[in-house]
Amino acid sequence: MTTALVRPVSPAIRECELSYRERVPIDPDRAAAQHRAYERALVEAGCGLVHVPAAPELPDAVFIEDTAVVTDEVAVLARPGAVSRRPEVAGVAGILERYRPLRAIRAPGTLDGGDVLRVGRQVFVGASQRTNAEGARQLRSILEPLGYAVHSIPVTGCLHLESAVTALSDDTLLLNPDWVDPARLPGWRVVEVDPTEPHAANVLRLEGAVLMAAGHDRTAARVRALGVEVAEVDISELAKAEAGVTCCSLLLWP
């Protein structure tokens, strides 16, 4: 069974970090209700949940994916690019150490977990506002001796690499070509999002299905046409905090 680490929505989520979205009012209670529905969707997809202790003083704590990169062999603790988010890592590390040996990104490196897409033994690291070249170099130095190929991918116009591209299968990627150049991904089958749905590229691959934010009907139809099951979940309130479906959990595959 796949284990999904999750963390509750902070009542301070209104003070979240933002880079590419304008700040609009966020209802913490509605965001929390959407997160509970997201957790139910994970369970329905066959995941076992592990709840990381709440961090009410940390506005972005629910976006747990950014705190670490997990492989079969090791968990690499991130060093988020936003200084306000670095205290999130310690609470997650205390849980992760039960499952994997821990390594860590050190200063001056910065790395957000949302900038790392792993598909099998291939790892793509987004060069973004949150992840710098030194953070990517350190991740490469940790993972390449374990047999992973690590590639750097420029990201423009969005927060993280996984805002722009995620995996539908071992050989197929879902991508927004305005944010990541498909030419940087030779040898992969690439499915582009509908141009009217720029945020649709962020999907969470689970056993037998992908989880997608509701409201991306045209892109969902493209994915279903490939024979991929799509489960949809409403994260509209969380999206005001620049969230996608990947960032609200940290998956540990068996």
PDB file of C-alpha atoms in Angstrom:
ATOM      1  CA  MET A   1       0.000   0.000   0.000  1.00  0.00           C
ATOM      2  CA  THR A   2       1.194   3.502  -0.848  1.00  0.00           C
ATOM      3  CA  THR A   3       1.564   5.699   2.220  1.00  0.00           C
ATOM      4  CA  ALA A   4       0.566   9.352   1.938  1.00  0.00           C
ATOM      5  CA  LEU A   5       1.831  11.820   4.513  1.00  0.00           C
ATOM      6  CA  VAL A   6      -0.624  14.692   4.988  1.00  0.00           C
ATOM      7  CA  ARG A   7      -0.764  17.711   7.272  1.00  0.00           C
ATOM      8  CA  PRO A   8      -3.766  19.824   8.323  1.00  0.00           C
ATOM      9  CA  VAL A   9      -4.571  23.240   6.918  1.00  0.00           C
ATOM     10  CA  SER A  10      -3.244  26.022   9.113  1.00  0.00           C
ATOM     11  CA  PRO A  11      -5.747  28.643  10.321  1.00  0.00           C
ATOM     12  CA  ALA A  12      -3.080  31.135   9.188  1.00  0.00           C
ATOM     13  CA  ILE A  13      -3.300  30.024   5.552  1.00  0.00           C
ATOM     14  CA  ARG A  14      -4.392  33.542   4.568  1.00  0.00           C
ATOM     15  CA  GLU A  15      -0.750  34.600   5.139  1.00  0.00           C
ATOM     16  CA  CYS A  16       0.638  31.987   2.728  1.00  0.00           C
ATOM     17  CA  GLU A  17       3.508  32.698   0.356  1.00  0.00           C
ATOM     18  CA  LEU A  18       2.450  33.748  -3.151  1.00  0.00           C
ATOM     19  CA  SER A  19       4.515  34.232  -6.298  1.00  0.00           C
ATOM     20  CA  TYR A  20       2.260  33.967  -9.347  1.00  0.00           C
ATOM     21  CA  ARG A  21      -1.248  34.496  -7.988  1.00  0.00           C
ATOM     22  CA  GLU A  22      -2.782  37.678  -6.647  1.00  0.00           C
ATOM     23  CA  ARG A  23      -3.768  37.516  -2.992  1.00  0.00           C
ATOM     24  CA  VAL A  24      -7.487  37.026  -2.502  1.00  0.00           C
ATOM     25  CA  PRO A  25      -9.405  36.136   0.666  1.00  0.00           C
ATOM     26  CA  ILE A  26      -9.094  32.489   1.731  1.00  0.00           C
ATOM     27  CA  ASP A  27     -11.652  30.798   3.956  1.00  0.00           C
ATOM     28  CA  PRO A  28      -9.607  28.509   6.258  1.00  0.00           C
ATOM     29  CA  ASP A  29     -12.649  26.401   7.156  1.00  0.00           C
ATOM     30  CA  ARG A  30     -13.529  25.800   3.506  1.00  0.00           C
ATOM     31  CA  ALA A  31      -9.888  25.060   2.709  1.00  0.00           C
ATOM     32  CA  ALA A  32      -9.829  22.526   5.564  1.00  0.00           C
ATOM     33  CA  ALA A  33     -13.020  20.880   4.299  1.00  0.00           C
ATOM     34  CA  GLN A  34     -11.527  20.586   0.812  1.00  0.00           C
ATOM     35  CA  HIS A  35      -8.399  19.060   2.292  1.00  0.00           C
ATOM     36  CA  ARG A  36     -10.461  16.459   4.135  1.00  0.00           C
ATOM     37  CA  ALA A  37     -12.156  15.579   0.834  1.00  0.00           C
ATOM     38  CA  TYR A  38      -8.703  15.323  -0.741  1.00  0.00           C
ATOM     39  CA  GLU A  39      -7.677  12.887   1.997  1.00  0.00           C
ATOM     40  CA  ARG A  40     -10.775  10.800   1.302  1.00  0.00           C
ATOM     41  CA  ALA A  41      -9.839  10.703  -2.383  1.00  0.00           C
ATOM     42  CA  LEU A  42      -6.405   9.371  -1.457  1.00  0.00           C
ATOM     43  CA  VAL A  43      -7.942   6.641   0.684  1.00  0.00           C
ATOM     44  CA  GLU A  44     -10.396   5.715  -2.086  1.00  0.00           C
ATOM     45  CA  ALA A  45      -7.389   5.368  -4.418  1.00  0.00           C
ATOM     46  CA  GLY A  46      -5.809   2.861  -2.032  1.00  0.00           C
ATOM     47  CA  CYS A  47      -3.457   5.042   0.007  1.00  0.00           C
ATOM     48  CA  GLY A  48      -2.864   4.696   3.714  1.00  0.00           C
ATOM     49  CA  LEU A  49      -2.738   8.072   5.447  1.00  0.00           C
ATOM     50  CA  VAL A  50      -0.175   9.200   7.999  1.00  0.00           C
ATOM     51  CA  HIS A  51      -1.019  12.505   9.638  1.00  0.00           C
ATOM     52  CA  VAL A  52       1.911  14.775  10.394  1.00  0.00           C
ATOM     53  CA  PRO A  53       1.245  16.947  13.474  1.00  0.00           C
ATOM     54  CA  ALA A  54      -0.415  20.257  12.728  1.00  0.00           C
ATOM     55  CA  ALA A  55       1.646  23.438  12.590  1.00  0.00           C
ATOM     56  CA  PRO A  56      -0.945  26.200  13.037  1.00  0.00           C
ATOM     57  CA  GLU A  57       1.741  28.889  13.119  1.00  0.00           C
ATOM     58  CA  LEU A  58       3.007  27.955   9.615  1.00  0.00           C
ATOM     59  CA  PRO A  59       0.637  29.225   6.897  1.00  0.00           C
ATOM     60  CA  ASP A  60       1.861  26.854   4.155  1.00  0.00           C
ATOM     61  CA  ALA A  61       2.271  23.709   6.276  1.00  0.00           C
ATOM     62  CA  VAL A  62      -0.500  21.827   4.450  1.00  0.00           C
ATOM     63  CA  PHE A  63       1.655  21.839   1.305  1.00  0.00           C
ATOM     64  CA  ILE A  64       3.755  19.021   2.632  1.00  0.00           C
ATOM     65  CA  GLU A  65       5.254  17.846  -0.662  1.00  0.00           C
ATOM     66  CA  ASP A  66       7.640  20.806  -0.650  1.00  0.00           C
ATOM     67  CA  THR A  67       9.444  19.599   2.474  1.00  0.00           C
ATOM     68  CA  ALA A  68      11.146  16.498   1.033  1.00  0.00           C
ATOM     69  CA  VAL A  69      11.947  14.325  -1.960  1.00  0.00           C
ATOM     70  CA  VAL A  70      11.275  10.644  -1.327  1.00  0.00           C
ATOM     71  CA  THR A  71      12.749   7.773  -3.316  1.00  0.00           C
ATOM     72  CA  ASP A  72      12.753   4.033  -2.645  1.00  0.00           C
ATOM     73  CA  GLU A  73      16.099   4.279  -0.860  1.00  0.00           C
ATOM     74  CA  VAL A  74      16.209   7.643   0.882  1.00  0.00           C
ATOM     75  CA  ALA A  75      14.273  10.766   1.821  1.00  0.00           C
ATOM     76  CA  VAL A  76      15.999  14.053   1.055  1.00  0.00           C
ATOM     77  CA  LEU A  77      14.882  16.901   3.294  1.00  0.00           C
ATOM     78  CA  ALA A  78      14.332  20.049   1.282  1.00  0.00           C
ATOM     79  CA  ARG A  79      15.490  23.577   2.029  1.00  0.00           C
ATOM     80  CA  PRO A  80      12.571  25.657   0.744  1.00  0.00           C
ATOM     81  CA  GLY A  81      13.299  28.748  -1.285  1.00  0.00           C
ATOM     82  CA  ALA A  82      10.876  30.815   0.807  1.00  0.00           C
ATOM     83  CA  VAL A  83      12.523  31.451   4.183  1.00  0.00           C
ATOM     84  CA  SER A  84       9.159  31.416   5.962  1.00  0.00           C
ATOM     85  CA  ARG A  85       8.628  27.796   4.891  1.00  0.00           C
ATOM     86  CA  ARG A  86      11.865  26.310   6.206  1.00  0.00           C
ATOM     87  CA  PRO A  87      10.450  25.581   9.696  1.00  0.00           C
ATOM     88  CA  GLU A  88       7.956  23.181   8.069  1.00  0.00           C
ATOM     89  CA  VAL A  89      10.695  20.631   7.409  1.00  0.00           C
ATOM     90  CA  ALA A  90      11.494  19.579  10.982  1.00  0.00           C
ATOM     91  CA  GLY A  91       8.020  18.240  11.760  1.00  0.00           C
ATOM     92  CA  VAL A  92       7.945  16.196   8.569  1.00  0.00           C
ATOM     93  CA  ALA A  93      11.456  14.853   9.171  1.00  0.00           C
ATOM     94  CA  GLY A  94      10.339  13.392  12.485  1.00  0.00           C
ATOM     95  CA  ILE A  95       7.817  11.222  10.646  1.00  0.00           C
ATOM     96  CA  LEU A  96       9.905  10.455   7.549  1.00  0.00           C
ATOM     97  CA  GLU A  97      12.764   9.025   9.585  1.00  0.00           C
ATOM     98  CA  ARG A  98      10.485   6.094  10.480  1.00  0.00           C
ATOM     99  CA  TYR A  99      10.375   5.103   6.798  1.00  0.00           C
ATOM    100  CA  ARG A 100      13.637   6.135   5.115  1.00  0.00           C
ATOM    101  CA  PRO A 101      17.223   7.139   5.903  1.00  0.00           C
ATOM    102  CA  LEU A 102      17.397  10.923   5.783  1.00  0.00           C
ATOM    103  CA  ARG A 103      19.658  13.226   3.794  1.00  0.00           C
ATOM    104  CA  ALA A 104      19.291  16.990   3.506  1.00  0.00           C
ATOM    105  CA  ILE A 105      19.851  19.953   1.221  1.00  0.00           C
ATOM    106  CA  ARG A 106      22.225  22.438   2.872  1.00  0.00           C
ATOM    107  CA  ALA A 107      22.813  26.184   2.484  1.00  0.00           C
ATOM    108  CA  PRO A 108      23.345  27.863   0.098  1.00  0.00           C
ATOM    109  CA  GLY A 109      21.219  25.340  -1.787  1.00  0.00           C
ATOM    110  CA  THR A 110      17.468  25.802  -1.969  1.00  0.00           C
ATOM    111  CA  LEU A 111      15.028  23.178  -3.149  1.00  0.00           C
ATOM    112  CA  ASP A 112      11.256  22.775  -2.968  1.00  0.00           C
ATOM    113  CA  GLY A 113       9.856  19.280  -3.312  1.00  0.00           C
ATOM    114  CA  GLY A 114       7.310  20.575  -5.795  1.00  0.00           C
ATOM    115  CA  ASP A 115      10.186  21.266  -8.172  1.00  0.00           C
ATOM    116  CA  VAL A 116      11.088  17.574  -8.338  1.00  0.00           C
ATOM    117  CA  LEU A 117       9.325  15.128 -10.632  1.00  0.00           C
ATOM    118  CA  ARG A 118      10.396  11.488 -10.343  1.00  0.00           C
ATOM    119  CA  VAL A 119       9.324   8.959 -12.950  1.00  0.00           C
ATOM    120  CA  GLY A 120      10.984   5.632 -12.261  1.00  0.00           C
ATOM    121  CA  ARG A 121      14.741   6.215 -12.144  1.00  0.00           C
ATOM    122  CA  GLN A 122      14.457   9.549 -13.972  1.00  0.00           C
ATOM    123  CA  VAL A 123      14.368  12.682 -11.820  1.00  0.00           C
ATOM    124  CA  PHE A 124      13.624  16.133 -13.200  1.00  0.00           C
ATOM    125  CA  VAL A 125      14.470  19.208 -11.108  1.00  0.00           C
ATOM    126  CA  GLY A 126      12.902  22.545 -11.933  1.00  0.00           C
ATOM    127  CA  ALA A 127      15.122  25.593 -12.081  1.00  0.00           C
ATOM    128  CA  SER A 128      12.619  28.001 -10.539  1.00  0.00           C
ATOM    129  CA  GLN A 129      12.316  30.912  -8.131  1.00  0.00           C
ATOM    130  CA  ARG A 130      12.277  28.400  -5.259  1.00  0.00           C
ATOM    131  CA  THR A 131      14.997  25.919  -6.341  1.00  0.00           C
ATOM    132  CA  ASN A 132      18.489  27.080  -7.246  1.00  0.00           C
ATOM    133  CA  ALA A 133      21.357  25.431  -9.105  1.00  0.00           C
ATOM    134  CA  GLU A 134      23.141  24.479  -5.883  1.00  0.00           C
ATOM    135  CA  GLY A 135      20.055  22.752  -4.523  1.00  0.00           C
ATOM    136  CA  ALA A 136      19.746  20.777  -7.754  1.00  0.00           C
ATOM    137  CA  ARG A 137      23.455  19.914  -7.630  1.00  0.00           C
ATOM    138  CA  GLN A 138      23.173  18.586  -4.098  1.00  0.00           C
ATOM    139  CA  LEU A 139      20.140  16.487  -4.989  1.00  0.00           C
ATOM    140  CA  ARG A 140      22.041  15.064  -7.954  1.00  0.00           C
ATOM    141  CA  SER A 141      25.010  14.196  -5.744  1.00  0.00           C
ATOM    142  CA  ILE A 142      22.681  12.261  -3.410  1.00  0.00           C
ATOM    143  CA  LEU A 143      20.579  10.447  -6.000  1.00  0.00           C
ATOM    144  CA  GLU A 144      22.956   9.648  -8.858  1.00  0.00           C
ATOM    145  CA  PRO A 145      25.039   7.189  -6.739  1.00  0.00           C
ATOM    146  CA  LEU A 146      21.731   5.382  -6.065  1.00  0.00           C
ATOM    147  CA  GLY A 147      21.157   4.881  -9.790  1.00  0.00           C
ATOM    148  CA  TYR A 148      18.949   7.852 -10.630  1.00  0.00           C
ATOM    149  CA  ALA A 149      19.473  10.118 -13.634  1.00  0.00           C
ATOM    150  CA  VAL A 150      18.886  13.720 -12.557  1.00  0.00           C
ATOM    151  CA  HIS A 151      18.022  16.410 -15.113  1.00  0.00           C
ATOM    152  CA  SER A 152      17.581  20.162 -14.657  1.00  0.00           C
ATOM    153  CA  ILE A 153      14.576  21.733 -16.408  1.00  0.00           C
ATOM    154  CA  PRO A 154      13.972  25.512 -16.679  1.00  0.00           C
ATOM    155  CA  VAL A 155      10.570  26.645 -15.409  1.00  0.00           C
ATOM    156  CA  THR A 156       8.986  29.958 -16.386  1.00  0.00           C
ATOM    157  CA  GLY A 157       5.641  31.521 -15.545  1.00  0.00           C
ATOM    158  CA  CYS A 158       4.649  29.247 -12.663  1.00  0.00           C
ATOM    159  CA  LEU A 159       5.677  28.351  -9.136  1.00  0.00           C
ATOM    160  CA  HIS A 160       7.104  24.831  -9.451  1.00  0.00           C
ATOM    161  CA  LEU A 161       8.080  22.258 -12.054  1.00  0.00           C
ATOM    162  CA  GLU A 162       5.075  20.138 -11.079  1.00  0.00           C
ATOM    163  CA  SER A 163       2.818  23.116 -11.756  1.00  0.00           C
ATOM    164  CA  ALA A 164       3.857  22.640 -15.382  1.00  0.00           C
ATOM    165  CA  VAL A 165       4.443  18.913 -15.867  1.00  0.00           C
ATOM    166  CA  THR A 166       3.572  15.651 -14.103  1.00  0.00           C
ATOM    167  CA  ALA A 167       3.461  11.981 -15.060  1.00  0.00           C
ATOM    168  CA  LEU A 168       0.455  10.056 -16.325  1.00  0.00           C
ATOM    169  CA  SER A 169       2.417   6.809 -16.673  1.00  0.00           C
ATOM    170  CA  ASP A 170       5.986   5.538 -16.900  1.00  0.00           C
ATOM    171  CA  ASP A 171       6.315   6.940 -20.414  1.00  0.00           C
ATOM    172  CA  THR A 172       3.726   9.736 -20.684  1.00  0.00           C
ATOM    173  CA  LEU A 173       3.807  13.264 -19.273  1.00  0.00           C
ATOM    174  CA  LEU A 174       1.050  15.882 -18.982  1.00  0.00           C
ATOM    175  CA  LEU A 175       2.519  19.310 -19.738  1.00  0.00           C
ATOM    176  CA  ASN A 176       1.777  23.003 -20.140  1.00  0.00           C
ATOM    177  CA  PRO A 177       4.106  24.064 -22.986  1.00  0.00           C
ATOM    178  CA  ASP A 178       3.950  27.729 -21.944  1.00  0.00           C
ATOM    179  CA  TRP A 179       5.735  26.905 -18.688  1.00  0.00           C
ATOM    180  CA  VAL A 180       8.078  24.052 -19.656  1.00  0.00           C
ATOM    181  CA  ASP A 181       9.530  23.521 -23.125  1.00  0.00           C
ATOM    182  CA  PRO A 182       8.593  20.015 -24.339  1.00  0.00           C
ATOM    183  CA  ALA A 183      11.864  19.927 -26.283  1.00  0.00           C
ATOM    184  CA  ARG A 184      13.590  19.532 -22.902  1.00  0.00           C
ATOM    185  CA  LEU A 185      11.910  16.122 -22.566  1.00  0.00           C
ATOM    186  CA  PRO A 186      13.052  14.095 -25.585  1.00  0.00           C
ATOM    187  CA  GLY A 187      11.918  10.489 -25.740  1.00  0.00           C
ATOM    188  CA  TRP A 188       8.767  11.052 -23.680  1.00  0.00           C
ATOM    189  CA  ARG A 189       5.215  10.962 -24.946  1.00  0.00           C
ATOM    190  CA  VAL A 190       3.849  14.393 -24.067  1.00  0.00           C
ATOM    191  CA  VAL A 191       0.177  15.264 -23.725  1.00  0.00           C
ATOM    192  CA  GLU A 192      -0.436  19.007 -23.639  1.00  0.00           C
ATOM    193  CA  VAL A 193      -3.116  20.572 -21.474  1.00  0.00           C
ATOM    194  CA  ASP A 194      -5.961  22.422 -23.132  1.00  0.00           C
ATOM    195  CA  PRO A 195      -4.768  26.017 -23.629  1.00  0.00           C
ATOM    196  CA  THR A 196      -7.737  27.332 -21.638  1.00  0.00           C
ATOM    197  CA  GLU A 197      -6.711  25.247 -18.597  1.00  0.00           C
ATOM    198  CA  PRO A 198      -3.103  26.252 -17.808  1.00  0.00           C
ATOM    199  CA  HIS A 199      -3.109  24.728 -14.314  1.00  0.00           C
ATOM    200  CA  ALA A 200      -4.351  21.315 -15.456  1.00  0.00           C
ATOM    201  CA  ALA A 201      -0.869  19.790 -15.834  1.00  0.00           C
ATOM    202  CA  ASN A 202      -0.620  19.207 -12.096  1.00  0.00           C
ATOM    203  CA  VAL A 203      -1.967  15.700 -11.457  1.00  0.00           C
ATOM    204  CA  LEU A 204      -1.118  13.165  -8.775  1.00  0.00           C
ATOM    205  CA  ARG A 205      -0.407   9.684 -10.094  1.00  0.00           C
ATOM    206  CA  LEU A 206      -1.832   6.965  -7.867  1.00  0.00           C
ATOM    207  CA  GLU A 207      -2.510   3.250  -8.247  1.00  0.00           C
ATOM    208  CA  GLY A 208      -4.619   2.878 -11.371  1.00  0.00           C
ATOM    209  CA  ALA A 209      -5.688   6.533 -11.630  1.00  0.00           C
ATOM    210  CA  VAL A 210      -4.554  10.121 -11.527  1.00  0.00           C
ATOM    211  CA  LEU A 211      -6.026  12.713  -9.194  1.00  0.00           C
ATOM    212  CA  MET A 212      -6.816  16.041 -10.880  1.00  0.00           C
ATOM    213  CA  ALA A 213      -8.216  19.317  -9.609  1.00  0.00           C
ATOM    214  CA  ALA A 214     -11.863  19.704 -10.602  1.00  0.00           C
ATOM    215  CA  GLY A 215     -12.716  22.195 -13.317  1.00  0.00           C
ATOM    216  CA  HIS A 216     -10.255  21.052 -15.984  1.00  0.00           C
ATOM    217  CA  ASP A 217     -12.816  19.178 -18.048  1.00  0.00           C
ATOM    218  CA  ARG A 218     -11.147  19.540 -21.439  1.00  0.00           C
ATOM    219  CA  THR A 219      -7.777  18.319 -20.239  1.00  0.00           C
ATOM    220  CA  ALA A 220      -9.411  15.538 -18.244  1.00  0.00           C
ATOM    221  CA  ALA A 221     -11.067  14.382 -21.468  1.00  0.00           C
ATOM    222  CA  ARG A 222      -7.667  14.251 -23.195  1.00  0.00           C
ATOM    223  CA  VAL A 223      -6.287  12.132 -20.365  1.00  0.00           C
ATOM    224  CA  ARG A 224      -9.263   9.783 -20.307  1.00  0.00           C
ATOM    225  CA  ALA A 225      -8.900   9.326 -24.078  1.00  0.00           C
ATOM    226  CA  LEU A 226      -5.562   7.634 -23.315  1.00  0.00           C
ATOM    227  CA  GLY A 227      -7.344   5.077 -21.142  1.00  0.00           C
ATOM    228  CA  VAL A 228      -6.184   6.705 -17.890  1.00  0.00           C
ATOM    229  CA  GLU A 229      -8.752   6.885 -15.092  1.00  0.00           C
ATOM    230  CA  VAL A 230      -9.173  10.412 -13.722  1.00  0.00           C
ATOM    231  CA  ALA A 231     -10.491  11.145 -10.231  1.00  0.00           C
ATOM    232  CA  GLU A 232     -11.369  14.787  -9.597  1.00  0.00           C
ATOM    233  CA  VAL A 233     -11.298  16.736  -6.355  1.00  0.00           C
ATOM    234  CA  ASP A 234     -12.275  20.330  -5.623  1.00  0.00           C
ATOM    235  CA  ILE A 235      -9.283  22.285  -4.303  1.00  0.00           C
ATOM    236  CA  SER A 236     -10.485  25.716  -5.421  1.00  0.00           C
ATOM    237  CA  GLU A 237      -9.964  27.322  -1.997  1.00  0.00           C
ATOM    238  CA  LEU A 238      -6.517  25.759  -1.588  1.00  0.00           C
ATOM    239  CA  ALA A 239      -5.648  26.923  -5.106  1.00  0.00           C
ATOM    240  CA  LYS A 240      -5.922  30.511  -3.879  1.00  0.00           C
ATOM    241  CA  ALA A 241      -2.751  29.670  -1.921  1.00  0.00           C
ATOM    242  CA  GLU A 242      -1.060  28.513  -5.153  1.00  0.00           C
ATOM    243  CA  ALA A 243      -1.761  24.842  -4.444  1.00  0.00           C
ATOM    244  CA  GLY A 244      -2.124  21.865  -6.748  1.00  0.00           C
ATOM    245  CA  VAL A 245      -3.082  18.275  -6.042  1.00  0.00           C
ATOM    246  CA  THR A 246       0.519  17.090  -5.765  1.00  0.00           C
ATOM    247  CA  CYS A 247       1.582  19.501  -3.043  1.00  0.00           C
ATOM    248  CA  CYS A 248      -0.965  18.403  -0.419  1.00  0.00           C
ATOM    249  CA  SER A 249       0.607  14.982   0.173  1.00  0.00           C
ATOM    250  CA  LEU A 250       3.995  13.310   0.262  1.00  0.00           C
ATOM    251  CA  LEU A 251       3.845   9.813  -1.177  1.00  0.00           C
ATOM    252  CA  LEU A 252       5.914   6.847  -0.012  1.00  0.00           C
ATOM    253  CA  TRP A 253       5.560   4.056  -2.527  1.00  0.00           C
ATOM    254  CA  PRO A 254       5.921   0.489  -1.210  1.00  0.00           C
TER     255      PRO A 254
END
